[in-house]
PDB file of C-alpha atoms and ligand atoms in Angstrom:
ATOM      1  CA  UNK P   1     -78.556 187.454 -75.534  1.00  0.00           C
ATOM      2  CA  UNK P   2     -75.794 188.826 -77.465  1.00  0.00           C
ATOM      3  CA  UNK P   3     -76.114 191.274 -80.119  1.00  0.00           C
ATOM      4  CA  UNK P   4     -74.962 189.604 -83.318  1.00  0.00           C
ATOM      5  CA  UNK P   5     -72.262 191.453 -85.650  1.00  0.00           C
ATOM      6  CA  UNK P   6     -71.607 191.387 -89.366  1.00  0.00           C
ATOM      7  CA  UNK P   7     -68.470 193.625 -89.852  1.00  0.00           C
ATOM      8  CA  UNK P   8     -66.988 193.617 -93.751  1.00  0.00           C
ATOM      9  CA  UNK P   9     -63.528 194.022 -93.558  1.00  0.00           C
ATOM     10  CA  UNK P  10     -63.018 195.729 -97.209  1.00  0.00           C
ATOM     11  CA  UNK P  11     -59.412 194.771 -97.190  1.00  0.00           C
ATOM     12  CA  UNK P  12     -57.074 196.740-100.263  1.00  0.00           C
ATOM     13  CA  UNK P  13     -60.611 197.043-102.361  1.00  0.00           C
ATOM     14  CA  UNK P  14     -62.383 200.205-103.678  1.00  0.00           C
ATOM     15  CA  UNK P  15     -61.176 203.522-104.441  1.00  0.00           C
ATOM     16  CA  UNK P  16     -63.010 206.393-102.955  1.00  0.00           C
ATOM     17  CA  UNK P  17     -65.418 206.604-105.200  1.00  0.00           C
ATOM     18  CA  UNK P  18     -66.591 202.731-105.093  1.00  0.00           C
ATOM     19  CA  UNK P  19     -66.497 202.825-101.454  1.00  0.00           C
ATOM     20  CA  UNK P  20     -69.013 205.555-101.265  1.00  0.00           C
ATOM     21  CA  UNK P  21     -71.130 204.106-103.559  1.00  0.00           C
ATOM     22  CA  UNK P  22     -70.774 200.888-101.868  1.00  0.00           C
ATOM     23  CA  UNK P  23     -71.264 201.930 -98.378  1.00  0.00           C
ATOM     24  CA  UNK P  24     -74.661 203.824-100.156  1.00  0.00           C
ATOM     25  CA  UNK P  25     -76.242 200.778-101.116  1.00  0.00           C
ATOM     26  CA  UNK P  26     -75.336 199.024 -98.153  1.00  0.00           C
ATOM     27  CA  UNK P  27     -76.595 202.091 -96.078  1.00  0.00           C
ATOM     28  CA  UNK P  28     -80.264 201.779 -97.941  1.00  0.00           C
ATOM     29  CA  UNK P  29     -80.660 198.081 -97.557  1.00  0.00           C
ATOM     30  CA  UNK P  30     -80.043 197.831 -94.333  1.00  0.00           C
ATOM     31  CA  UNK P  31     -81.800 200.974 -92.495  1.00  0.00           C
ATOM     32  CA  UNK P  32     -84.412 199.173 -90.745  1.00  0.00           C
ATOM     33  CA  UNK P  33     -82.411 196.173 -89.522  1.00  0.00           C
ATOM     34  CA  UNK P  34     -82.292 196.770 -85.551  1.00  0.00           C
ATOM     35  CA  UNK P  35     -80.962 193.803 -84.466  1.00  0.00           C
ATOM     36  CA  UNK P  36     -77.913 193.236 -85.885  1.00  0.00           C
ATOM     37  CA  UNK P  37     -74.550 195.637 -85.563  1.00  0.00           C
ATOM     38  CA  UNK P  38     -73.261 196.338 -89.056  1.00  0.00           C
ATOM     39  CA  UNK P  39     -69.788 197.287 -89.388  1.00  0.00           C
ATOM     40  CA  UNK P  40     -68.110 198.245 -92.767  1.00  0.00           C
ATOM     41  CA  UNK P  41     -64.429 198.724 -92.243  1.00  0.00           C
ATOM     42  CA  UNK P  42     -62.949 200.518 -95.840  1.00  0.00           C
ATOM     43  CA  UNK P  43     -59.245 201.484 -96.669  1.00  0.00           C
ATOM     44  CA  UNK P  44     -58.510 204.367 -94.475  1.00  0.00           C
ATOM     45  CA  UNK P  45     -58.271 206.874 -97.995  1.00  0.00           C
ATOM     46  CA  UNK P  46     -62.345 206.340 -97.776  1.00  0.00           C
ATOM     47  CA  UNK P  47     -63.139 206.477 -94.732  1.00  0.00           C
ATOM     48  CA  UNK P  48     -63.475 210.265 -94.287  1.00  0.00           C
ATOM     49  CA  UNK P  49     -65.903 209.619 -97.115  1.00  0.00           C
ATOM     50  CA  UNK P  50     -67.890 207.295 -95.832  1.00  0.00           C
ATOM     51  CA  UNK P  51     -68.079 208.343 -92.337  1.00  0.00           C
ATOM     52  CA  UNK P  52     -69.825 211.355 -93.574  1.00  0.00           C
ATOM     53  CA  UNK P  53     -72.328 209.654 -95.732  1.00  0.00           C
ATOM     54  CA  UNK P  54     -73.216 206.983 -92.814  1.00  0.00           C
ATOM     55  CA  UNK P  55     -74.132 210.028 -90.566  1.00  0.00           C
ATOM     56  CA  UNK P  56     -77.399 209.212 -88.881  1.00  0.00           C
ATOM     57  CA  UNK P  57     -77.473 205.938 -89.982  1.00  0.00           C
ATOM     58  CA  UNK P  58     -77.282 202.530 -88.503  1.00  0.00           C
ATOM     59  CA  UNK P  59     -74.217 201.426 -90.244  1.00  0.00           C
ATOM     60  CA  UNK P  60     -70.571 201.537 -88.298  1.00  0.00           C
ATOM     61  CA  UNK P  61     -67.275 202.702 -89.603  1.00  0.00           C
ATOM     62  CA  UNK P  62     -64.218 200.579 -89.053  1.00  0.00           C
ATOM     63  CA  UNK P  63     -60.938 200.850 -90.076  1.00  0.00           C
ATOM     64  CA  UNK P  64     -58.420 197.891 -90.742  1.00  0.00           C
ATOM     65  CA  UNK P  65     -55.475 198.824 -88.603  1.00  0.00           C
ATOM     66  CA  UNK P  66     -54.313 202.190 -86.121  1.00  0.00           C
ATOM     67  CA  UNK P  67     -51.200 203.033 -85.101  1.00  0.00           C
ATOM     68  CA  UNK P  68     -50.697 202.856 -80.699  1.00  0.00           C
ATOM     69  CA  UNK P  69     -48.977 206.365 -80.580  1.00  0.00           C
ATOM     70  CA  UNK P  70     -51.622 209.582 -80.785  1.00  0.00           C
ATOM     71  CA  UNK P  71     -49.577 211.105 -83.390  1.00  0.00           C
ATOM     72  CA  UNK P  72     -45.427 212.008 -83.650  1.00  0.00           C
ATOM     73  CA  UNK P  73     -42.819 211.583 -86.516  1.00  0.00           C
ATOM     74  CA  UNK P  74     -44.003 207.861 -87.831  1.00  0.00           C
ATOM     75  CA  UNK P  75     -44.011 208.158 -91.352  1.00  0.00           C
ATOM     76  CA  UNK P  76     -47.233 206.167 -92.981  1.00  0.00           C
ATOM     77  CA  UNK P  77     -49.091 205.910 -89.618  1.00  0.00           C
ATOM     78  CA  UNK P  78     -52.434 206.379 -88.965  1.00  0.00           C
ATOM     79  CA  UNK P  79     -53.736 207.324 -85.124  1.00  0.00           C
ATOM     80  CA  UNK P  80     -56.789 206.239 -83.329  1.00  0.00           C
ATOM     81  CA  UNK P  81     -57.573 209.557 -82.740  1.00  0.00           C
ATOM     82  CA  UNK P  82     -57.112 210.106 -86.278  1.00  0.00           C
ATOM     83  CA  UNK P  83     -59.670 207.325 -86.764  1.00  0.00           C
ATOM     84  CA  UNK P  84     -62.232 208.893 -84.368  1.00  0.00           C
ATOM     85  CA  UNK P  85     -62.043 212.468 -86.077  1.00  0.00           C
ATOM     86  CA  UNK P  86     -63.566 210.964 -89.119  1.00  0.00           C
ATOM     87  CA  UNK P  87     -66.352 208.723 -87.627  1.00  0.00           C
ATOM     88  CA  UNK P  88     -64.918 205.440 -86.962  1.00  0.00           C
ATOM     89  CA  UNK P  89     -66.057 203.744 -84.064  1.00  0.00           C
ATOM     90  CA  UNK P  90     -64.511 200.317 -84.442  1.00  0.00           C
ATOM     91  CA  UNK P  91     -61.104 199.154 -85.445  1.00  0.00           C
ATOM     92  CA  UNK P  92     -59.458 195.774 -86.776  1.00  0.00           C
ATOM     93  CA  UNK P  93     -56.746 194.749 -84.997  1.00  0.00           C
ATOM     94  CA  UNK P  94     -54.145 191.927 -85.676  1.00  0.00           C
ATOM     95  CA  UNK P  95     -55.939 190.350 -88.897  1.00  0.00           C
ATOM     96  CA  UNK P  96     -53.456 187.482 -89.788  1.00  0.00           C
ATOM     97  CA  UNK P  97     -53.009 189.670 -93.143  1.00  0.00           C
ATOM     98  CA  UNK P  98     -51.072 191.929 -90.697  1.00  0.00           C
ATOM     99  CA  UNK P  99     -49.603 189.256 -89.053  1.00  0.00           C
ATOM    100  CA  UNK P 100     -48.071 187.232 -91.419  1.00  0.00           C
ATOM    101  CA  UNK P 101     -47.114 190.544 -94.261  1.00  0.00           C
ATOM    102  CA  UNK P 102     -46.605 192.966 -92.008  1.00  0.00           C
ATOM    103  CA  UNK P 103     -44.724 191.500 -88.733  1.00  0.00           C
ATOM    104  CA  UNK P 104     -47.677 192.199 -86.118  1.00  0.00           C
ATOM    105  CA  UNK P 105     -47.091 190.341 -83.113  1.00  0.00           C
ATOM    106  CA  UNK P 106     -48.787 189.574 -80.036  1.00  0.00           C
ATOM    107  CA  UNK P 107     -46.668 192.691 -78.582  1.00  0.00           C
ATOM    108  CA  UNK P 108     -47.731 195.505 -81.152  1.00  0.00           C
ATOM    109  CA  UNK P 109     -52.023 193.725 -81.309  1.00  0.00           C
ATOM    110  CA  UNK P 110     -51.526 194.505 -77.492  1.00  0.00           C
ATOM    111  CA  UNK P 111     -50.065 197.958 -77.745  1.00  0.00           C
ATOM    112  CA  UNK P 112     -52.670 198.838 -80.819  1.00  0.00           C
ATOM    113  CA  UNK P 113     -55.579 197.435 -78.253  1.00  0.00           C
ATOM    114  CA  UNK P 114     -54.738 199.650 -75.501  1.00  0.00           C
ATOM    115  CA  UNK P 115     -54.620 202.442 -77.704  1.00  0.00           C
ATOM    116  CA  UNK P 116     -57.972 202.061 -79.805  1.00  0.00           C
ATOM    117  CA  UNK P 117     -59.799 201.036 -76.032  1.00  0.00           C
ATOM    118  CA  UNK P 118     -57.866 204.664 -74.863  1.00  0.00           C
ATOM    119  CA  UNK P 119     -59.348 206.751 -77.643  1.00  0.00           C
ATOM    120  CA  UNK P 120     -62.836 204.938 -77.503  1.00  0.00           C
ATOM    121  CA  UNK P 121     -62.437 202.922 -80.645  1.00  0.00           C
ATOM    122  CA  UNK P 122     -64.181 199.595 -79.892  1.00  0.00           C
ATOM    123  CA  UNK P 123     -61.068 196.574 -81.100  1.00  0.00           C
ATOM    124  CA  UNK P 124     -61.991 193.775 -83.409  1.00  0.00           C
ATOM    125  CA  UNK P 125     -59.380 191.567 -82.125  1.00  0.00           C
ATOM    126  CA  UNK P 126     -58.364 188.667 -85.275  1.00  0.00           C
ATOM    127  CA  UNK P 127     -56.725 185.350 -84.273  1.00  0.00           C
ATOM    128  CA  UNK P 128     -56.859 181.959 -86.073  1.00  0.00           C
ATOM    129  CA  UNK P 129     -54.242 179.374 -86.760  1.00  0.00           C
ATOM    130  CA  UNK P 130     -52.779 178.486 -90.019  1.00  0.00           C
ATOM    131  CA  UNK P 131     -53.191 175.190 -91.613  1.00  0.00           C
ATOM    132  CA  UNK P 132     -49.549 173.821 -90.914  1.00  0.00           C
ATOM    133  CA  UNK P 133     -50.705 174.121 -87.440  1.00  0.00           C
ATOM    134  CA  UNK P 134     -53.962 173.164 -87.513  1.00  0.00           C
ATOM    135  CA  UNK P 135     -52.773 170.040 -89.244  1.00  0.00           C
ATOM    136  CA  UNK P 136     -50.244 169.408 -86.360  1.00  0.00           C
ATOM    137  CA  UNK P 137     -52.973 169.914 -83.965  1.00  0.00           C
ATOM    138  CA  UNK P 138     -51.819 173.438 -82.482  1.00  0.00           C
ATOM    139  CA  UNK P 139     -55.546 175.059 -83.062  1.00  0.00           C
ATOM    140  CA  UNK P 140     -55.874 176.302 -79.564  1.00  0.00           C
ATOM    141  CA  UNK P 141     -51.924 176.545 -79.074  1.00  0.00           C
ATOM    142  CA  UNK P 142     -51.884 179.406 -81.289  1.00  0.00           C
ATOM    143  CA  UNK P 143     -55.290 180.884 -80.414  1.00  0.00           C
ATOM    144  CA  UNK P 144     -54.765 180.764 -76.736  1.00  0.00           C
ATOM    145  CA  UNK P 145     -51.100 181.771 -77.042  1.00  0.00           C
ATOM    146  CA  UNK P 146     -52.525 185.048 -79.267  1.00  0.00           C
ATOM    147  CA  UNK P 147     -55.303 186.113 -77.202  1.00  0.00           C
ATOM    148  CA  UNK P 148     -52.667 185.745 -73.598  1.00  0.00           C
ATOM    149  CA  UNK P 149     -50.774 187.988 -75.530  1.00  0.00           C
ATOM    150  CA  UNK P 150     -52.317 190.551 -76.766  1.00  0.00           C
ATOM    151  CA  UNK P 151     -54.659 191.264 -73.657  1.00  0.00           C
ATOM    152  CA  UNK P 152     -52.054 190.995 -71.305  1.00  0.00           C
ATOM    153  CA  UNK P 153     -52.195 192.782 -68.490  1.00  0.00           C
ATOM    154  CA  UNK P 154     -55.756 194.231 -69.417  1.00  0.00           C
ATOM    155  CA  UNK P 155     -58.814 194.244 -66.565  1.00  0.00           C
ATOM    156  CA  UNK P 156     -62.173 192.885 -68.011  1.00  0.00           C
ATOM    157  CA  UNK P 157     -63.719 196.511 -67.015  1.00  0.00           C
ATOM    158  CA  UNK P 158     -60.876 197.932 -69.423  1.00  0.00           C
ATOM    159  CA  UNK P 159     -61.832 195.372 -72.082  1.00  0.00           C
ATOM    160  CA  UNK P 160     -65.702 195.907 -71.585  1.00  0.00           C
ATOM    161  CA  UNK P 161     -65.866 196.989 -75.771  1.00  0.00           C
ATOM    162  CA  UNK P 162     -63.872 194.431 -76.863  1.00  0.00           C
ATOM    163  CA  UNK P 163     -64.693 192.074 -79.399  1.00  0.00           C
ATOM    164  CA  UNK P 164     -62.838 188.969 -80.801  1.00  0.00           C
ATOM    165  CA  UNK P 165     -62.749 187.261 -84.549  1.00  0.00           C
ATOM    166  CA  UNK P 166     -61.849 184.010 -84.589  1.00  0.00           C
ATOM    167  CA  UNK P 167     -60.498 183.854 -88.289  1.00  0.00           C
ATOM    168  CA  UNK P 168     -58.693 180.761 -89.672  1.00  0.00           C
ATOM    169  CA  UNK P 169     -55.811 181.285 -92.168  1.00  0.00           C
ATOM    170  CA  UNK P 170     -56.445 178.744 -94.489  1.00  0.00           C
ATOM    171  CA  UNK P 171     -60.239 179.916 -94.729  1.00  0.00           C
ATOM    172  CA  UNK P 172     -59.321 183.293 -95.559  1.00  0.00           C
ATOM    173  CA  UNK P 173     -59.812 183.771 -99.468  1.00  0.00           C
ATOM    174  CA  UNK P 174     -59.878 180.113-100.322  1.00  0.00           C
ATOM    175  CA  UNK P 175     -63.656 178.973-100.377  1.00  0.00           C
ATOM    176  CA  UNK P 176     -62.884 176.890 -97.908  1.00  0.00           C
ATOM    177  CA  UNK P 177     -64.917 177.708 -94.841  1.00  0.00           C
ATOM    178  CA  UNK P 178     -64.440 176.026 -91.447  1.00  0.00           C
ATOM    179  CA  UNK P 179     -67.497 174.140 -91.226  1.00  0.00           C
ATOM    180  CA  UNK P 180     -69.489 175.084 -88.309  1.00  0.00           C
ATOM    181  CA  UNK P 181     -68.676 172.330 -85.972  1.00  0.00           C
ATOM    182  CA  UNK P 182     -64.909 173.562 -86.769  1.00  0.00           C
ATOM    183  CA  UNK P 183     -65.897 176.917 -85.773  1.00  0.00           C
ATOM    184  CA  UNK P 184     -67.883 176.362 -82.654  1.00  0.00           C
ATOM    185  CA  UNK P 185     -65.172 174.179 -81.176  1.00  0.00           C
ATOM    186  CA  UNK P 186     -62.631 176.637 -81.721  1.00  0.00           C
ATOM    187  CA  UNK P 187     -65.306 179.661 -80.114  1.00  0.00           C
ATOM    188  CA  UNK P 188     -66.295 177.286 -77.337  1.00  0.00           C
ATOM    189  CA  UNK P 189     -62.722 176.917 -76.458  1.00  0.00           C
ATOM    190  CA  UNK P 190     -61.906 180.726 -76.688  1.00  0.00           C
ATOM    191  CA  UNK P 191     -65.153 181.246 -74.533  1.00  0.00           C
ATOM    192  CA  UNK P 192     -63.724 178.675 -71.977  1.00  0.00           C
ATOM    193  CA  UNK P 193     -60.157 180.692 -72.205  1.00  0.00           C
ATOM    194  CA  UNK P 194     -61.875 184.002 -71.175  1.00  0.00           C
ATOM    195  CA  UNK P 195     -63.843 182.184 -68.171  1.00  0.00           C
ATOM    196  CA  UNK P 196     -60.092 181.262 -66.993  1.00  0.00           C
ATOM    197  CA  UNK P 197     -58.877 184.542 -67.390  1.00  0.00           C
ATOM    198  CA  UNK P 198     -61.416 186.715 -66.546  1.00  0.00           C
ATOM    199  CA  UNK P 199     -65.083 186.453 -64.466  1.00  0.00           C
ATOM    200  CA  UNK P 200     -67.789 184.085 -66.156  1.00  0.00           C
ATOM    201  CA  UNK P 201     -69.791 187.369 -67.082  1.00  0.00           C
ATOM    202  CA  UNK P 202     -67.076 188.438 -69.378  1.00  0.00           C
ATOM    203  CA  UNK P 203     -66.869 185.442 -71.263  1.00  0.00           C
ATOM    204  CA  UNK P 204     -70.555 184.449 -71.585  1.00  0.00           C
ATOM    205  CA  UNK P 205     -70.846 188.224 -72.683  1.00  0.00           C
ATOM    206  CA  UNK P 206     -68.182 188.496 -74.941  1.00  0.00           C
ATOM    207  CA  UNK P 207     -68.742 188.288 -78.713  1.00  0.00           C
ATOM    208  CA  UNK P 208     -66.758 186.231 -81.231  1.00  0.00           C
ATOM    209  CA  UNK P 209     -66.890 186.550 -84.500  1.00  0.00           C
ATOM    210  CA  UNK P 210     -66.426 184.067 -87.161  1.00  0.00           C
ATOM    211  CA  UNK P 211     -64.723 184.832 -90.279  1.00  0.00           C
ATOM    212  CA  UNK P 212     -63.397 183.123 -93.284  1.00  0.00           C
ATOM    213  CA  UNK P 213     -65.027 183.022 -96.862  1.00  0.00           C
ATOM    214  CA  UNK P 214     -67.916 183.335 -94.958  1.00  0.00           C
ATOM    215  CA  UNK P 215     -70.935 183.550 -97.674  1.00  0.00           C
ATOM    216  CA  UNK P 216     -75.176 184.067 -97.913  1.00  0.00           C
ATOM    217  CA  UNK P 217     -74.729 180.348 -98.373  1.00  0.00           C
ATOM    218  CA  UNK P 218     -73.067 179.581 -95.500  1.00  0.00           C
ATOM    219  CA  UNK P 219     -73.739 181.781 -92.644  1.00  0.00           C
ATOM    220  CA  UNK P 220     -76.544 180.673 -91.489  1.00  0.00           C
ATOM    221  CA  UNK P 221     -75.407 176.942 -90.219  1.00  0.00           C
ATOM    222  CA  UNK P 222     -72.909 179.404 -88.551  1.00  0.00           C
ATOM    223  CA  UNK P 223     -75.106 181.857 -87.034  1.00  0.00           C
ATOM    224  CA  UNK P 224     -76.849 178.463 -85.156  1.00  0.00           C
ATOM    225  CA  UNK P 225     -74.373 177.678 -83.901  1.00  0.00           C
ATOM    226  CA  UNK P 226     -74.333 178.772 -79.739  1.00  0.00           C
ATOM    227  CA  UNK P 227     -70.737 180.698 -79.784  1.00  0.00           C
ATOM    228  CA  UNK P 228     -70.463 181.830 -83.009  1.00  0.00           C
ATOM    229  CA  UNK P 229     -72.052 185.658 -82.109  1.00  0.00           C
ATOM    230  CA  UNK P 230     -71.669 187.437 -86.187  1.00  0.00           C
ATOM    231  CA  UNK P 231     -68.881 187.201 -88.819  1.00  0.00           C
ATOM    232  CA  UNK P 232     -66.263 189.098 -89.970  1.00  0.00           C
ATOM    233  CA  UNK P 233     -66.429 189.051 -93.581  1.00  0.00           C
ATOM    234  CA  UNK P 234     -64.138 189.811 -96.780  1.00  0.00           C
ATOM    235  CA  UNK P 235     -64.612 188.801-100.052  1.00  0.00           C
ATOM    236  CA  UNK P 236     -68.693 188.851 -99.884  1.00  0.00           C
ATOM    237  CA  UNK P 237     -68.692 191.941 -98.326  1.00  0.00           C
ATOM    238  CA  UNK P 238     -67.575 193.597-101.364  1.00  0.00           C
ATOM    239  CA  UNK P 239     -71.085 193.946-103.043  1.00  0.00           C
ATOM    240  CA  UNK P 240     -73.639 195.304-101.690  1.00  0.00           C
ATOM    241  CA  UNK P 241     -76.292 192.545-102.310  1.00  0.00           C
ATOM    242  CA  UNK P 242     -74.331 189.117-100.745  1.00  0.00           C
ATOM    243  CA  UNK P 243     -73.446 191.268 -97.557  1.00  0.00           C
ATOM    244  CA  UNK P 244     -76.735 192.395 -97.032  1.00  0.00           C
ATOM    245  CA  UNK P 245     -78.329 189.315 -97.620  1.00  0.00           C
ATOM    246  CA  UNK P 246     -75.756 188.304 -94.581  1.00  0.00           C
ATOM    247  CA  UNK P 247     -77.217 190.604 -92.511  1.00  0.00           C
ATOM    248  CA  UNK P 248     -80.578 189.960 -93.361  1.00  0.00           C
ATOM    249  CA  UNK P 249     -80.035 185.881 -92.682  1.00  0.00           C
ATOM    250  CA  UNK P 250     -78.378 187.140 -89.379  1.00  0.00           C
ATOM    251  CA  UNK P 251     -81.218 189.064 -88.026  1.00  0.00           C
ATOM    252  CA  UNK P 252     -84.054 186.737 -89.503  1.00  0.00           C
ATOM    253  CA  UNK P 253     -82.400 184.119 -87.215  1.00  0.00           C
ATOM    254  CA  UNK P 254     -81.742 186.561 -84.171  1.00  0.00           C
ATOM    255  CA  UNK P 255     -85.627 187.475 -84.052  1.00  0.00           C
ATOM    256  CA  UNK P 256     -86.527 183.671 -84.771  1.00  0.00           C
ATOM    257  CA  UNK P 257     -84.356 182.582 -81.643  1.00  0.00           C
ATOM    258  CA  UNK P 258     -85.566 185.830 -79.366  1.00  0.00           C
ATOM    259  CA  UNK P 259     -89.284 184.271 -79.906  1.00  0.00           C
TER     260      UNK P 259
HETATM  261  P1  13P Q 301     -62.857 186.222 -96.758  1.00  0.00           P
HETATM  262  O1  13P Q 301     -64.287 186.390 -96.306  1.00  0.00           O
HETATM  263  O2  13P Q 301     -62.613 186.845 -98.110  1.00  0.00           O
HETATM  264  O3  13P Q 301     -62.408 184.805 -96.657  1.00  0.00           O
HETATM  265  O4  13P Q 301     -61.936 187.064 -95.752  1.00  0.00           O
HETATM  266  C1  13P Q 301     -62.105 186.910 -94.394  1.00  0.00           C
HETATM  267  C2  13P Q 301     -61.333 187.947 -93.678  1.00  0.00           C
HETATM  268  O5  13P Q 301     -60.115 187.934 -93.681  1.00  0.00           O
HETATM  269  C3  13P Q 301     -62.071 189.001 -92.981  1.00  0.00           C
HETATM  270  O6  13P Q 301     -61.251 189.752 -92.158  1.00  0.00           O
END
């Protein structure tokens, strides 16, 4: 079975000294959950911070974007090395915030994956339509055109860490979740995708995340769902309480469907 994965994706949110209080509390609630891979990914000014206080814990550090080169005159830029020096072990790449503000392509998400996977940063890889083109029925389009992209080229040995959100763009923020059957379609699909492009072992091993105002409320009609392997989550992840009681949903269902 696949490990599940609740990663919180802090966004532009909390200053140093929130984050390490945040990451704290998170840190305590969740010390004796062992089957579920928690990921908090905080601005990159907090995540020297953080990394130190979730030493020896069972909480990963993420950030939310890495440069591809190792270092050189790029003003503003942040290395995956950089990233490792200060405990990250995981690294967003390609969230459609990136995409759509900041002119990331399916070029630079492929250059950025090659370079976390080459400094042993394990890539959260974010695709999702928006709703213009999920309206015009361009779902998988998009998705499949993304994920073509930005792994092209790559061997499924080199892209044995990877891990891929499937994130909506008209879920993001709004409230408006894709309901589950929306989700699952979209995973089965990207599941099917990696069987064509790669051997059935990657694919049935792979794990996709779901995010988009994913919620306590809601996650657990996700989590049943037979694709959906964790969320990536925003908003909710913000307080300590709702994002733990994520992860505690996640794993209560994990052990329930182990038995
Ligand atoms: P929300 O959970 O706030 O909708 O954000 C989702 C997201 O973009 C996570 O990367």
């Amino acid at each position: 079975m696949r490990k599940p994965i609740i990663a919180g994706n802090w966004k532009m949110y909390k200053d140093v000294n929130e984050a390490v209080e945040l990451a704290n509390g998170i840190k305590r609630s969740v010390f004796d959950v062992e089957n579920v891979e928690v990921v908090i990914c905080p601005p990159f000014t907090d995540l020297s911070d953080v990394g130190e206080m979730l030493t020896e814990s069972n909480v990963g550090l993420g950030a939310q974007n890495c440069y591809w080169k190792e270092e050189g005159a790029f003003t503003g830029e942040v290395s995956p090395g950089m990233l490792k020096s200060v405990g990250c072990g995981y690294v967003i790449i390609g969230h459609s915030e990136r995409r759509q503000y900041f002119g990331e392509t399916d070029e630079t998400v492929k250059d950025k994956i090659k370079a976390a996977i080459d400094s042993g940063l394990i890539p959260i890889m974010c695709v999702g339509e928006t709703l213009e083109e999920r309206e015009s029925g361009k779902t998988m389009e998009v998705v499949r055109r993304q994920i073509t992209g930005g792994l092209d080229g790559f061997s499924e040995e080199y892209l044995d860490s990877l891990i891929i959100a499937y994130e909506p763009v008209w879920a993001i923020g709004t409230g408006k979740t894709a309901t589950s059957q929306q989700a699952q379609e979209v995973h089965a699909e990207i599941r099917k995708l990696l069987a064509d492009l790669y051997p059935d072992t990657f694919a049935v091993s792979r794990r996709l995340l779901y995010g988009g105002s994913v919620k306590p409320d809601n996650i657990e009609n996700l989590m049943n769902e037979q694709d959906i392997d964790g969320g990536l989550i925003g908003g909710a992840s913000l307080k300590s309480e709702g994002f733990t009681d994520i992860i505690k949903a996640t794993s209560r269902l994990y052990a329930e469907k182990k038995d």
